[in-house]
């Protein structure tokens, strides 16, 4: 099923806000065999909204809009939709009651402007927004067999209501007799082109009901096997068989079977082995700890971390020897190993990761250019370390170093 997404808001076009809703929608619907065909990013202008709807409904049976449903005058999406689908604006008591309840829970006083959120086109079916004040509106175009669903632009509202209400209703309306299966295999330490070369003979021999997609992210490649067939049991068996073959072909580059972030994989390994973890970060500035603690339940394994940006903190808190900093520099294997071992002592953690590097854009040298990062992982079995050269911007270097450190820890735990 093809889906078109229309993202509405002036703030998106001036770079004040980044669209995350379309990406979330695409990721959520993909396992069901649905796909986002196109994404329109448009201003809060009536003609732009109407034009985008025309184009989207010409291409897709399902059109989703996000944004433009707020209480201010620049949010004109409801009026534009009313003009497109017909009917008139009316106050819906159940929506008003929902808005009042939302405000009551938040301890806020309802004003007249927000109360106008309860004005809805008579051509729409309302889906109550349990987490916000803007109602979700479902429009049926029975002549063209199309559906448009207008959702709020606030990401947490969109994600919550799309998963719990909107998409389940779309699945029921557009039921299919074609079974869909997906599996994800995660690999690291190999370029996309080298991996594609390794897999080319196998990939070329895949049957028409099996497809392989390459989904690269910094430091990782996710290989997704997609299967579609009318025989669900047969398809499930085939997808399992081809997944096992793919894992074998990836060899020692294989990291994980399933869809997880590196931090989620690490926490899974730590939990399985009843181990704890801590971090000592210089160039990554706490990003590794952030990635770990972003995972629900991380407190079961994560003890703490130290952002040791200055040499003084490296020495006083982590026990790094001053003469090693003088001799080898702060960005060096001896220093980063002592950082990893020091944070284990300070926190009592079983496993630790440490980083020290030059994220840029300045600070590099011929010997240690921008992007040089030393990473160490320490466990009761010892400490391992490596020096990397990560290309790109400061943000990219930090991201790559953080992911690489976590993967190093995962690898170390696999070889217990």
mmCIF file of C-alpha atoms in Angstrom:
data_model
loop_
_atom_site.group_PDB
_atom_site.id
_atom_site.type_symbol
_atom_site.label_atom_id
_atom_site.label_comp_id
_atom_site.label_asym_id
_atom_site.label_seq_id
_atom_site.Cartn_x
_atom_site.Cartn_y
_atom_site.Cartn_z
ATOM 1 C CA UNK A 1 0.000 0.000 0.000
ATOM 2 C CA UNK A 2 1.419 3.374 -1.026
ATOM 3 C CA UNK A 3 1.107 6.269 1.402
ATOM 4 C CA UNK A 4 1.688 9.961 0.764
ATOM 5 C CA UNK A 5 2.637 12.234 3.662
ATOM 6 C CA UNK A 6 2.039 15.985 3.695
ATOM 7 C CA UNK A 7 3.983 17.864 6.358
ATOM 8 C CA UNK A 8 2.581 21.346 6.954
ATOM 9 C CA UNK A 9 4.263 24.310 8.631
ATOM 10 C CA UNK A 10 6.261 27.426 7.838
ATOM 11 C CA UNK A 11 8.675 26.518 10.634
ATOM 12 C CA UNK A 12 9.773 23.441 8.673
ATOM 13 C CA UNK A 13 10.705 25.416 5.591
ATOM 14 C CA UNK A 14 12.885 27.920 7.440
ATOM 15 C CA UNK A 15 14.757 25.197 9.312
ATOM 16 C CA UNK A 16 13.391 26.118 12.727
ATOM 17 C CA UNK A 17 11.904 22.644 13.150
ATOM 18 C CA UNK A 18 12.975 19.359 11.551
ATOM 19 C CA UNK A 19 10.365 16.939 10.227
ATOM 20 C CA UNK A 20 10.575 13.656 12.113
ATOM 21 C CA UNK A 21 6.972 12.549 11.638
ATOM 22 C CA UNK A 22 7.327 11.278 8.064
ATOM 23 C CA UNK A 23 10.334 9.155 9.022
ATOM 24 C CA UNK A 24 8.490 7.686 11.989
ATOM 25 C CA UNK A 25 5.474 6.862 9.834
ATOM 26 C CA UNK A 26 7.663 5.209 7.181
ATOM 27 C CA UNK A 27 9.444 3.048 9.751
ATOM 28 C CA UNK A 28 6.224 2.009 11.456
ATOM 29 C CA UNK A 29 4.294 0.981 8.348
ATOM 30 C CA UNK A 30 7.142 -0.818 6.545
ATOM 31 C CA UNK A 31 6.823 -4.144 8.432
ATOM 32 C CA UNK A 32 3.215 -4.363 7.225
ATOM 33 C CA UNK A 33 4.162 -4.087 3.565
ATOM 34 C CA UNK A 34 3.122 -0.433 3.365
ATOM 35 C CA UNK A 35 5.490 2.246 2.120
ATOM 36 C CA UNK A 36 5.731 6.022 1.965
ATOM 37 C CA UNK A 37 5.682 6.910 -1.712
ATOM 38 C CA UNK A 38 6.329 10.626 -1.308
ATOM 39 C CA UNK A 39 6.621 13.382 1.284
ATOM 40 C CA UNK A 40 5.466 16.958 0.702
ATOM 41 C CA UNK A 41 6.788 19.699 2.986
ATOM 42 C CA UNK A 42 4.643 22.789 2.487
ATOM 43 C CA UNK A 43 3.885 26.154 4.129
ATOM 44 C CA UNK A 44 0.761 27.171 6.011
ATOM 45 C CA UNK A 45 -0.902 28.399 2.840
ATOM 46 C CA UNK A 46 -4.302 27.334 1.584
ATOM 47 C CA UNK A 47 -3.296 26.909 -2.061
ATOM 48 C CA UNK A 48 -0.179 24.949 -1.143
ATOM 49 C CA UNK A 49 -2.261 22.605 1.042
ATOM 50 C CA UNK A 50 -4.920 22.046 -1.630
ATOM 51 C CA UNK A 51 -2.309 21.462 -4.345
ATOM 52 C CA UNK A 52 -0.424 18.937 -2.224
ATOM 53 C CA UNK A 53 -3.644 17.057 -1.429
ATOM 54 C CA UNK A 54 -4.504 16.870 -5.140
ATOM 55 C CA UNK A 55 -1.084 15.475 -6.011
ATOM 56 C CA UNK A 56 -0.992 13.043 -3.102
ATOM 57 C CA UNK A 57 -4.465 11.627 -3.719
ATOM 58 C CA UNK A 58 -3.623 11.109 -7.395
ATOM 59 C CA UNK A 59 -0.787 8.794 -6.350
ATOM 60 C CA UNK A 60 -1.832 7.104 -3.095
ATOM 61 C CA UNK A 61 -4.941 5.584 -1.572
ATOM 62 C CA UNK A 62 -3.861 6.817 1.847
ATOM 63 C CA UNK A 63 -2.797 10.408 2.493
ATOM 64 C CA UNK A 64 -1.549 11.510 5.896
ATOM 65 C CA UNK A 65 -1.075 15.129 6.931
ATOM 66 C CA UNK A 66 0.787 16.353 9.996
ATOM 67 C CA UNK A 67 0.794 19.896 11.342
ATOM 68 C CA UNK A 68 -1.230 23.024 10.816
ATOM 69 C CA UNK A 69 -3.893 22.083 13.374
ATOM 70 C CA UNK A 70 -2.909 24.465 16.163
ATOM 71 C CA UNK A 71 -5.090 27.200 17.689
ATOM 72 C CA UNK A 72 -3.316 30.188 16.113
ATOM 73 C CA UNK A 73 -4.409 32.069 12.997
ATOM 74 C CA UNK A 74 -1.572 30.738 10.860
ATOM 75 C CA UNK A 75 -2.844 27.161 11.322
ATOM 76 C CA UNK A 76 -5.353 26.936 8.479
ATOM 77 C CA UNK A 77 -5.305 23.223 7.664
ATOM 78 C CA UNK A 78 -8.784 22.494 9.055
ATOM 79 C CA UNK A 79 -10.376 25.244 6.992
ATOM 80 C CA UNK A 80 -8.510 24.088 3.871
ATOM 81 C CA UNK A 81 -9.651 20.504 4.404
ATOM 82 C CA UNK A 82 -13.223 21.664 4.944
ATOM 83 C CA UNK A 83 -13.066 23.488 1.626
ATOM 84 C CA UNK A 84 -11.594 20.434 -0.122
ATOM 85 C CA UNK A 85 -13.965 17.768 1.227
ATOM 86 C CA UNK A 86 -17.021 19.970 1.717
ATOM 87 C CA UNK A 87 -19.273 20.546 4.716
ATOM 88 C CA UNK A 88 -18.976 23.271 7.274
ATOM 89 C CA UNK A 89 -17.115 23.925 10.502
ATOM 90 C CA UNK A 90 -19.009 23.000 13.666
ATOM 91 C CA UNK A 91 -18.270 22.750 17.372
ATOM 92 C CA UNK A 92 -18.046 19.101 18.512
ATOM 93 C CA UNK A 93 -18.885 18.695 22.183
ATOM 94 C CA UNK A 94 -16.877 15.494 22.635
ATOM 95 C CA UNK A 95 -13.763 17.219 21.256
ATOM 96 C CA UNK A 96 -14.316 20.212 23.527
ATOM 97 C CA UNK A 97 -14.666 17.884 26.509
ATOM 98 C CA UNK A 98 -11.384 16.218 25.531
ATOM 99 C CA UNK A 99 -9.610 19.596 25.265
ATOM 100 C CA UNK A 100 -10.935 20.615 28.686
ATOM 101 C CA UNK A 101 -9.736 17.337 30.212
ATOM 102 C CA UNK A 102 -6.264 17.734 28.684
ATOM 103 C CA UNK A 103 -5.998 21.237 30.166
ATOM 104 C CA UNK A 104 -7.289 20.047 33.537
ATOM 105 C CA UNK A 105 -4.625 17.331 33.726
ATOM 106 C CA UNK A 106 -1.925 19.860 32.838
ATOM 107 C CA UNK A 107 -3.151 22.351 35.413
ATOM 108 C CA UNK A 108 -3.842 25.008 32.775
ATOM 109 C CA UNK A 109 -6.685 27.444 32.267
ATOM 110 C CA UNK A 110 -8.572 26.921 29.011
ATOM 111 C CA UNK A 111 -8.818 30.032 26.840
ATOM 112 C CA UNK A 112 -11.206 30.801 24.006
ATOM 113 C CA UNK A 113 -8.540 30.330 21.331
ATOM 114 C CA UNK A 114 -7.729 26.784 22.437
ATOM 115 C CA UNK A 115 -11.421 25.971 22.801
ATOM 116 C CA UNK A 116 -11.723 26.623 19.070
ATOM 117 C CA UNK A 117 -9.741 23.404 18.552
ATOM 118 C CA UNK A 118 -13.121 21.709 18.919
ATOM 119 C CA UNK A 119 -14.299 23.244 15.624
ATOM 120 C CA UNK A 120 -14.237 20.384 13.096
ATOM 121 C CA UNK A 121 -15.485 20.009 9.481
ATOM 122 C CA UNK A 122 -18.787 18.114 9.247
ATOM 123 C CA UNK A 123 -17.198 16.029 6.459
ATOM 124 C CA UNK A 124 -14.661 14.550 8.910
ATOM 125 C CA UNK A 125 -14.894 11.667 11.360
ATOM 126 C CA UNK A 126 -13.121 12.597 14.575
ATOM 127 C CA UNK A 127 -10.529 10.420 16.299
ATOM 128 C CA UNK A 128 -10.032 11.829 19.786
ATOM 129 C CA UNK A 129 -6.461 12.902 20.505
ATOM 130 C CA UNK A 130 -5.809 11.510 23.979
ATOM 131 C CA UNK A 131 -2.447 13.259 24.325
ATOM 132 C CA UNK A 132 -3.158 16.677 22.834
ATOM 133 C CA UNK A 133 -5.821 19.236 22.034
ATOM 134 C CA UNK A 134 -5.892 19.043 18.221
ATOM 135 C CA UNK A 135 -8.426 16.410 17.088
ATOM 136 C CA UNK A 136 -7.441 13.900 14.453
ATOM 137 C CA UNK A 137 -9.725 14.050 11.415
ATOM 138 C CA UNK A 138 -10.495 11.165 9.043
ATOM 139 C CA UNK A 139 -11.857 12.057 5.591
ATOM 140 C CA UNK A 140 -13.254 9.424 3.210
ATOM 141 C CA UNK A 141 -13.284 10.006 -0.544
ATOM 142 C CA UNK A 142 -15.563 7.113 -1.488
ATOM 143 C CA UNK A 143 -15.614 7.995 -5.172
ATOM 144 C CA UNK A 144 -11.863 7.625 -5.591
ATOM 145 C CA UNK A 145 -11.523 5.101 -2.749
ATOM 146 C CA UNK A 146 -9.106 7.340 -0.919
ATOM 147 C CA UNK A 147 -8.617 8.268 2.736
ATOM 148 C CA UNK A 148 -6.988 11.365 4.180
ATOM 149 C CA UNK A 149 -6.142 11.502 7.873
ATOM 150 C CA UNK A 150 -5.098 14.858 9.350
ATOM 151 C CA UNK A 151 -2.903 14.564 12.444
ATOM 152 C CA UNK A 152 -1.183 17.095 14.732
ATOM 153 C CA UNK A 153 2.411 18.056 14.053
ATOM 154 C CA UNK A 154 3.744 17.555 17.592
ATOM 155 C CA UNK A 155 5.893 14.391 17.189
ATOM 156 C CA UNK A 156 4.908 12.619 20.397
ATOM 157 C CA UNK A 157 1.229 13.202 19.648
ATOM 158 C CA UNK A 158 1.602 11.949 16.085
ATOM 159 C CA UNK A 159 3.531 8.826 17.069
ATOM 160 C CA UNK A 160 1.263 7.904 19.974
ATOM 161 C CA UNK A 161 -1.997 8.336 18.101
ATOM 162 C CA UNK A 162 -0.763 6.905 14.802
ATOM 163 C CA UNK A 163 0.358 3.677 16.446
ATOM 164 C CA UNK A 164 -2.604 3.245 18.775
ATOM 165 C CA UNK A 165 -5.508 4.498 16.657
ATOM 166 C CA UNK A 166 -4.864 5.712 13.119
ATOM 167 C CA UNK A 167 -2.815 2.925 11.601
ATOM 168 C CA UNK A 168 -4.862 0.058 13.099
ATOM 169 C CA UNK A 169 -7.974 1.613 11.535
ATOM 170 C CA UNK A 170 -6.202 1.988 8.193
ATOM 171 C CA UNK A 171 -5.141 -1.653 8.305
ATOM 172 C CA UNK A 172 -8.730 -2.722 8.879
ATOM 173 C CA UNK A 173 -10.038 -0.580 6.043
ATOM 174 C CA UNK A 174 -7.407 -1.710 3.537
ATOM 175 C CA UNK A 175 -7.050 -5.339 4.558
ATOM 176 C CA UNK A 176 -4.859 -7.498 2.314
ATOM 177 C CA UNK A 177 -4.603 -11.245 1.769
ATOM 178 C CA UNK A 178 -0.866 -10.964 1.077
ATOM 179 C CA UNK A 179 1.326 -12.054 3.986
ATOM 180 C CA UNK A 180 4.343 -9.918 4.836
ATOM 181 C CA UNK A 181 7.470 -10.988 6.731
ATOM 182 C CA UNK A 182 10.568 -8.988 7.684
ATOM 183 C CA UNK A 183 13.872 -9.849 9.318
ATOM 184 C CA UNK A 184 16.793 -7.566 10.076
ATOM 185 C CA UNK A 185 20.453 -8.544 10.219
ATOM 186 C CA UNK A 186 22.976 -6.038 11.571
ATOM 187 C CA UNK A 187 26.597 -5.990 10.421
ATOM 188 C CA UNK A 188 29.533 -3.694 11.194
ATOM 189 C CA UNK A 189 33.132 -3.164 10.214
ATOM 190 C CA UNK A 190 32.554 -3.389 6.459
ATOM 191 C CA UNK A 191 31.656 -0.832 3.809
ATOM 192 C CA UNK A 192 28.342 -1.012 1.993
ATOM 193 C CA UNK A 193 30.080 -1.634 -1.346
ATOM 194 C CA UNK A 194 32.269 -4.432 0.053
ATOM 195 C CA UNK A 195 29.245 -6.033 1.654
ATOM 196 C CA UNK A 196 27.221 -5.770 -1.562
ATOM 197 C CA UNK A 197 30.086 -7.411 -3.477
ATOM 198 C CA UNK A 198 30.213 -10.262 -0.968
ATOM 199 C CA UNK A 199 26.452 -10.806 -1.157
ATOM 200 C CA UNK A 200 25.953 -10.248 -4.914
ATOM 201 C CA UNK A 201 25.768 -13.923 -6.057
ATOM 202 C CA UNK A 202 23.389 -14.810 -3.236
ATOM 203 C CA UNK A 203 21.271 -11.691 -3.720
ATOM 204 C CA UNK A 204 20.973 -12.273 -7.483
ATOM 205 C CA UNK A 205 19.573 -15.759 -6.847
ATOM 206 C CA UNK A 206 16.805 -14.599 -4.498
ATOM 207 C CA UNK A 207 13.262 -15.581 -5.575
ATOM 208 C CA UNK A 208 10.870 -12.784 -6.604
ATOM 209 C CA UNK A 209 8.972 -12.911 -3.295
ATOM 210 C CA UNK A 210 12.143 -12.105 -1.288
ATOM 211 C CA UNK A 211 13.899 -8.729 -1.383
ATOM 212 C CA UNK A 212 17.058 -7.488 0.350
ATOM 213 C CA UNK A 213 17.454 -3.825 1.379
ATOM 214 C CA UNK A 214 20.646 -2.119 2.584
ATOM 215 C CA UNK A 215 20.018 0.424 5.369
ATOM 216 C CA UNK A 216 23.346 2.019 6.352
ATOM 217 C CA UNK A 217 23.785 4.195 9.444
ATOM 218 C CA UNK A 218 27.006 5.539 10.991
ATOM 219 C CA UNK A 219 29.103 2.524 11.950
ATOM 220 C CA UNK A 220 26.452 -0.034 11.020
ATOM 221 C CA UNK A 221 24.604 -1.553 8.100
ATOM 222 C CA UNK A 222 21.155 -3.012 8.614
ATOM 223 C CA UNK A 223 20.200 -5.656 6.075
ATOM 224 C CA UNK A 224 16.456 -6.103 5.876
ATOM 225 C CA UNK A 225 14.904 -9.132 4.253
ATOM 226 C CA UNK A 226 11.366 -8.384 3.043
ATOM 227 C CA UNK A 227 9.050 -11.178 1.967
ATOM 228 C CA UNK A 228 5.565 -11.055 0.429
ATOM 229 C CA UNK A 229 3.482 -14.137 -0.461
ATOM 230 C CA UNK A 230 -0.100 -15.382 -0.272
ATOM 231 C CA UNK A 231 1.010 -18.453 1.731
ATOM 232 C CA UNK A 232 1.949 -17.119 5.164
ATOM 233 C CA UNK A 233 3.443 -20.361 6.535
ATOM 234 C CA UNK A 234 5.565 -20.892 3.430
ATOM 235 C CA UNK A 235 6.768 -17.304 3.511
ATOM 236 C CA UNK A 236 7.729 -17.468 7.184
ATOM 237 C CA UNK A 237 9.785 -20.591 6.558
ATOM 238 C CA UNK A 238 11.485 -19.082 3.511
ATOM 239 C CA UNK A 239 12.350 -15.832 5.291
ATOM 240 C CA UNK A 240 13.859 -17.760 8.197
ATOM 241 C CA UNK A 241 15.919 -19.866 5.773
ATOM 242 C CA UNK A 242 17.244 -16.901 3.838
ATOM 243 C CA UNK A 243 17.981 -15.011 7.058
ATOM 244 C CA UNK A 244 20.133 -17.887 8.299
ATOM 245 C CA UNK A 245 21.959 -17.974 4.960
ATOM 246 C CA UNK A 246 22.550 -14.224 5.105
ATOM 247 C CA UNK A 247 23.993 -14.405 8.618
ATOM 248 C CA UNK A 248 26.385 -17.113 7.439
ATOM 249 C CA UNK A 249 27.533 -15.030 4.489
ATOM 250 C CA UNK A 250 28.206 -12.014 6.714
ATOM 251 C CA UNK A 251 30.687 -14.062 8.711
ATOM 252 C CA UNK A 252 32.514 -12.239 11.482
ATOM 253 C CA UNK A 253 30.934 -8.948 10.356
ATOM 254 C CA UNK A 254 27.584 -10.153 11.718
ATOM 255 C CA UNK A 255 26.599 -8.309 14.899
ATOM 256 C CA UNK A 256 22.953 -8.996 15.701
ATOM 257 C CA UNK A 257 19.783 -10.556 14.336
ATOM 258 C CA UNK A 258 16.873 -8.194 14.872
ATOM 259 C CA UNK A 259 16.206 -4.472 14.934
ATOM 260 C CA UNK A 260 17.968 -2.843 17.878
ATOM 261 C CA UNK A 261 20.159 0.170 18.435
ATOM 262 C CA UNK A 262 23.753 -0.575 19.463
ATOM 263 C CA UNK A 263 22.911 0.680 22.962
ATOM 264 C CA UNK A 264 19.952 -1.711 23.185
ATOM 265 C CA UNK A 265 22.164 -4.608 22.078
ATOM 266 C CA UNK A 266 24.778 -3.707 24.681
ATOM 267 C CA UNK A 267 22.211 -3.530 27.472
ATOM 268 C CA UNK A 268 20.766 -6.857 26.362
ATOM 269 C CA UNK A 269 24.214 -8.462 26.594
ATOM 270 C CA UNK A 270 24.926 -6.859 29.963
ATOM 271 C CA UNK A 271 21.591 -8.002 31.374
ATOM 272 C CA UNK A 272 22.120 -11.556 30.098
ATOM 273 C CA UNK A 273 25.491 -11.713 31.854
ATOM 274 C CA UNK A 274 24.412 -9.745 34.958
ATOM 275 C CA UNK A 275 27.046 -7.069 34.339
ATOM 276 C CA UNK A 276 27.183 -3.318 34.887
ATOM 277 C CA UNK A 277 28.656 -0.557 32.741
ATOM 278 C CA UNK A 278 30.132 2.941 33.053
ATOM 279 C CA UNK A 279 31.606 5.503 30.657
ATOM 280 C CA UNK A 280 34.539 7.926 30.627
ATOM 281 C CA UNK A 281 34.190 10.396 27.781
ATOM 282 C CA UNK A 282 36.256 13.246 26.471
ATOM 283 C CA UNK A 283 35.545 14.052 22.814
ATOM 284 C CA UNK A 284 32.088 12.423 22.874
ATOM 285 C CA UNK A 285 31.041 14.684 25.750
ATOM 286 C CA UNK A 286 28.633 12.254 27.415
ATOM 287 C CA UNK A 287 26.975 11.094 24.191
ATOM 288 C CA UNK A 288 27.686 7.414 24.898
ATOM 289 C CA UNK A 289 26.021 7.707 28.299
ATOM 290 C CA UNK A 290 23.132 9.541 26.644
ATOM 291 C CA UNK A 291 22.620 6.752 24.091
ATOM 292 C CA UNK A 292 22.620 4.123 26.830
ATOM 293 C CA UNK A 293 20.343 5.957 29.252
ATOM 294 C CA UNK A 294 17.886 6.745 26.458
ATOM 295 C CA UNK A 295 16.931 3.056 26.541
ATOM 296 C CA UNK A 296 14.127 2.248 29.020
ATOM 297 C CA UNK A 297 15.389 0.003 31.796
ATOM 298 C CA UNK A 298 19.024 1.036 31.357
ATOM 299 C CA UNK A 299 19.339 1.693 35.094
ATOM 300 C CA UNK A 300 19.576 -2.063 35.618
ATOM 301 C CA UNK A 301 23.081 -1.988 34.111
ATOM 302 C CA UNK A 302 24.255 1.628 33.761
ATOM 303 C CA UNK A 303 26.051 2.882 36.879
ATOM 304 C CA UNK A 304 27.298 6.265 35.727
ATOM 305 C CA UNK A 305 29.787 8.195 33.682
ATOM 306 C CA UNK A 306 32.461 10.865 33.757
ATOM 307 C CA UNK A 307 32.862 13.571 31.135
ATOM 308 C CA UNK A 308 36.617 14.149 31.502
ATOM 309 C CA UNK A 309 37.143 16.949 29.024
ATOM 310 C CA UNK A 310 40.128 18.559 30.722
ATOM 311 C CA UNK A 311 43.417 16.833 31.463
ATOM 312 C CA UNK A 312 43.050 17.844 35.113
ATOM 313 C CA UNK A 313 39.796 15.872 35.428
ATOM 314 C CA UNK A 314 41.360 12.922 33.628
ATOM 315 C CA UNK A 315 44.105 12.882 36.235
ATOM 316 C CA UNK A 316 42.164 13.694 39.418
ATOM 317 C CA UNK A 317 38.988 11.686 38.812
ATOM 318 C CA UNK A 318 40.162 8.862 36.551
ATOM 319 C CA UNK A 319 43.749 8.460 37.691
ATOM 320 C CA UNK A 320 45.416 9.112 34.331
ATOM 321 C CA UNK A 321 49.166 9.593 34.821
ATOM 322 C CA UNK A 322 50.349 13.108 34.024
ATOM 323 C CA UNK A 323 53.596 11.922 32.459
ATOM 324 C CA UNK A 324 51.623 9.768 30.002
ATOM 325 C CA UNK A 325 49.612 12.807 28.939
ATOM 326 C CA UNK A 326 52.857 14.758 28.534
ATOM 327 C CA UNK A 327 54.565 11.982 26.600
ATOM 328 C CA UNK A 328 51.755 10.612 24.433
ATOM 329 C CA UNK A 329 49.159 13.387 24.469
ATOM 330 C CA UNK A 330 45.566 13.327 25.723
ATOM 331 C CA UNK A 331 44.485 11.624 22.487
ATOM 332 C CA UNK A 332 46.449 8.414 22.850
ATOM 333 C CA UNK A 333 46.039 4.753 23.649
ATOM 334 C CA UNK A 334 47.764 4.896 27.074
ATOM 335 C CA UNK A 335 45.525 7.751 28.196
ATOM 336 C CA UNK A 336 42.237 6.301 26.955
ATOM 337 C CA UNK A 337 43.036 2.912 28.489
ATOM 338 C CA UNK A 338 43.664 4.556 31.856
ATOM 339 C CA UNK A 339 40.408 6.479 31.496
ATOM 340 C CA UNK A 340 38.484 3.237 30.958
ATOM 341 C CA UNK A 341 40.181 1.505 33.865
ATOM 342 C CA UNK A 342 39.777 4.569 36.080
ATOM 343 C CA UNK A 343 36.031 4.854 35.617
ATOM 344 C CA UNK A 344 35.651 1.157 36.399
ATOM 345 C CA UNK A 345 37.469 1.729 39.686
ATOM 346 C CA UNK A 346 35.471 4.855 40.477
ATOM 347 C CA UNK A 347 32.054 3.311 39.810
ATOM 348 C CA UNK A 348 32.628 -0.378 40.461
ATOM 349 C CA UNK A 349 31.321 -1.251 36.999
ATOM 350 C CA UNK A 350 32.169 -4.537 35.322
ATOM 351 C CA UNK A 351 32.520 -2.976 31.858
ATOM 352 C CA UNK A 352 33.553 0.484 30.773
ATOM 353 C CA UNK A 353 34.110 2.483 27.594
ATOM 354 C CA UNK A 354 36.344 5.514 27.177
ATOM 355 C CA UNK A 355 36.952 7.977 24.345
ATOM 356 C CA UNK A 356 39.507 10.693 23.705
ATOM 357 C CA UNK A 357 39.818 12.374 20.352
ATOM 358 C CA UNK A 358 39.731 15.409 18.109
ATOM 359 C CA UNK A 359 36.178 16.034 16.923
ATOM 360 C CA UNK A 360 37.054 19.257 15.118
ATOM 361 C CA UNK A 361 36.728 21.420 13.236
ATOM 362 C CA UNK A 362 40.028 22.620 14.722
ATOM 363 C CA UNK A 363 42.668 21.070 16.930
ATOM 364 C CA UNK A 364 44.109 18.557 14.502
ATOM 365 C CA UNK A 365 47.718 18.047 13.435
ATOM 366 C CA UNK A 366 49.601 16.115 10.786
ATOM 367 C CA UNK A 367 50.163 13.292 13.258
ATOM 368 C CA UNK A 368 46.660 13.412 14.745
ATOM 369 C CA UNK A 369 44.243 14.951 12.218
ATOM 370 C CA UNK A 370 40.664 15.952 12.977
ATOM 371 C CA UNK A 371 38.606 12.781 13.335
ATOM 372 C CA UNK A 372 41.278 10.897 15.289
ATOM 373 C CA UNK A 373 39.630 9.111 18.208
ATOM 374 C CA UNK A 374 41.116 6.616 20.644
ATOM 375 C CA UNK A 375 38.589 4.211 22.181
ATOM 376 C CA UNK A 376 39.098 1.695 24.968
ATOM 377 C CA UNK A 377 36.888 -0.956 26.522
ATOM 378 C CA UNK A 378 37.809 -2.392 29.905
ATOM 379 C CA UNK A 379 36.509 -5.550 31.617
ATOM 380 C CA UNK A 380 37.848 -7.815 34.379
ATOM 381 C CA UNK A 381 39.608 -9.763 31.592
ATOM 382 C CA UNK A 382 41.626 -6.750 30.529
ATOM 383 C CA UNK A 383 41.481 -3.646 28.377
ATOM 384 C CA UNK A 384 41.331 -3.436 24.589
ATOM 385 C CA UNK A 385 41.788 -0.269 22.569
ATOM 386 C CA UNK A 386 42.086 1.095 19.065
ATOM 387 C CA UNK A 387 42.727 4.380 17.260
ATOM 388 C CA UNK A 388 40.199 5.366 14.591
ATOM 389 C CA UNK A 389 40.007 8.040 11.917
ATOM 390 C CA UNK A 390 36.426 9.191 11.444
ATOM 391 C CA UNK A 391 35.614 11.529 8.536
ATOM 392 C CA UNK A 392 33.032 14.291 8.471
ATOM 393 C CA UNK A 393 31.725 17.076 10.671
ATOM 394 C CA UNK A 394 32.128 17.401 14.429
ATOM 395 C CA UNK A 395 28.671 15.897 14.954
ATOM 396 C CA UNK A 396 29.457 12.956 12.676
ATOM 397 C CA UNK A 397 32.768 12.237 14.425
ATOM 398 C CA UNK A 398 31.023 12.243 17.804
ATOM 399 C CA UNK A 399 28.244 9.957 16.524
ATOM 400 C CA UNK A 400 30.669 7.522 14.896
ATOM 401 C CA UNK A 401 32.920 7.406 17.948
ATOM 402 C CA UNK A 402 29.975 6.803 20.272
ATOM 403 C CA UNK A 403 28.516 3.979 18.185
ATOM 404 C CA UNK A 404 31.948 2.413 17.652
ATOM 405 C CA UNK A 405 32.672 2.413 21.385
ATOM 406 C CA UNK A 406 29.386 0.677 22.129
ATOM 407 C CA UNK A 407 29.987 -1.900 19.391
ATOM 408 C CA UNK A 408 33.484 -2.557 20.763
ATOM 409 C CA UNK A 409 31.897 -3.303 24.127
ATOM 410 C CA UNK A 410 29.314 -5.604 22.531
ATOM 411 C CA UNK A 411 32.064 -7.487 20.678
ATOM 412 C CA UNK A 412 34.071 -7.821 23.867
ATOM 413 C CA UNK A 413 31.095 -9.317 25.675
ATOM 414 C CA UNK A 414 30.574 -11.827 22.870
ATOM 415 C CA UNK A 415 34.050 -13.219 23.474
ATOM 416 C CA UNK A 416 33.781 -13.889 27.161
#
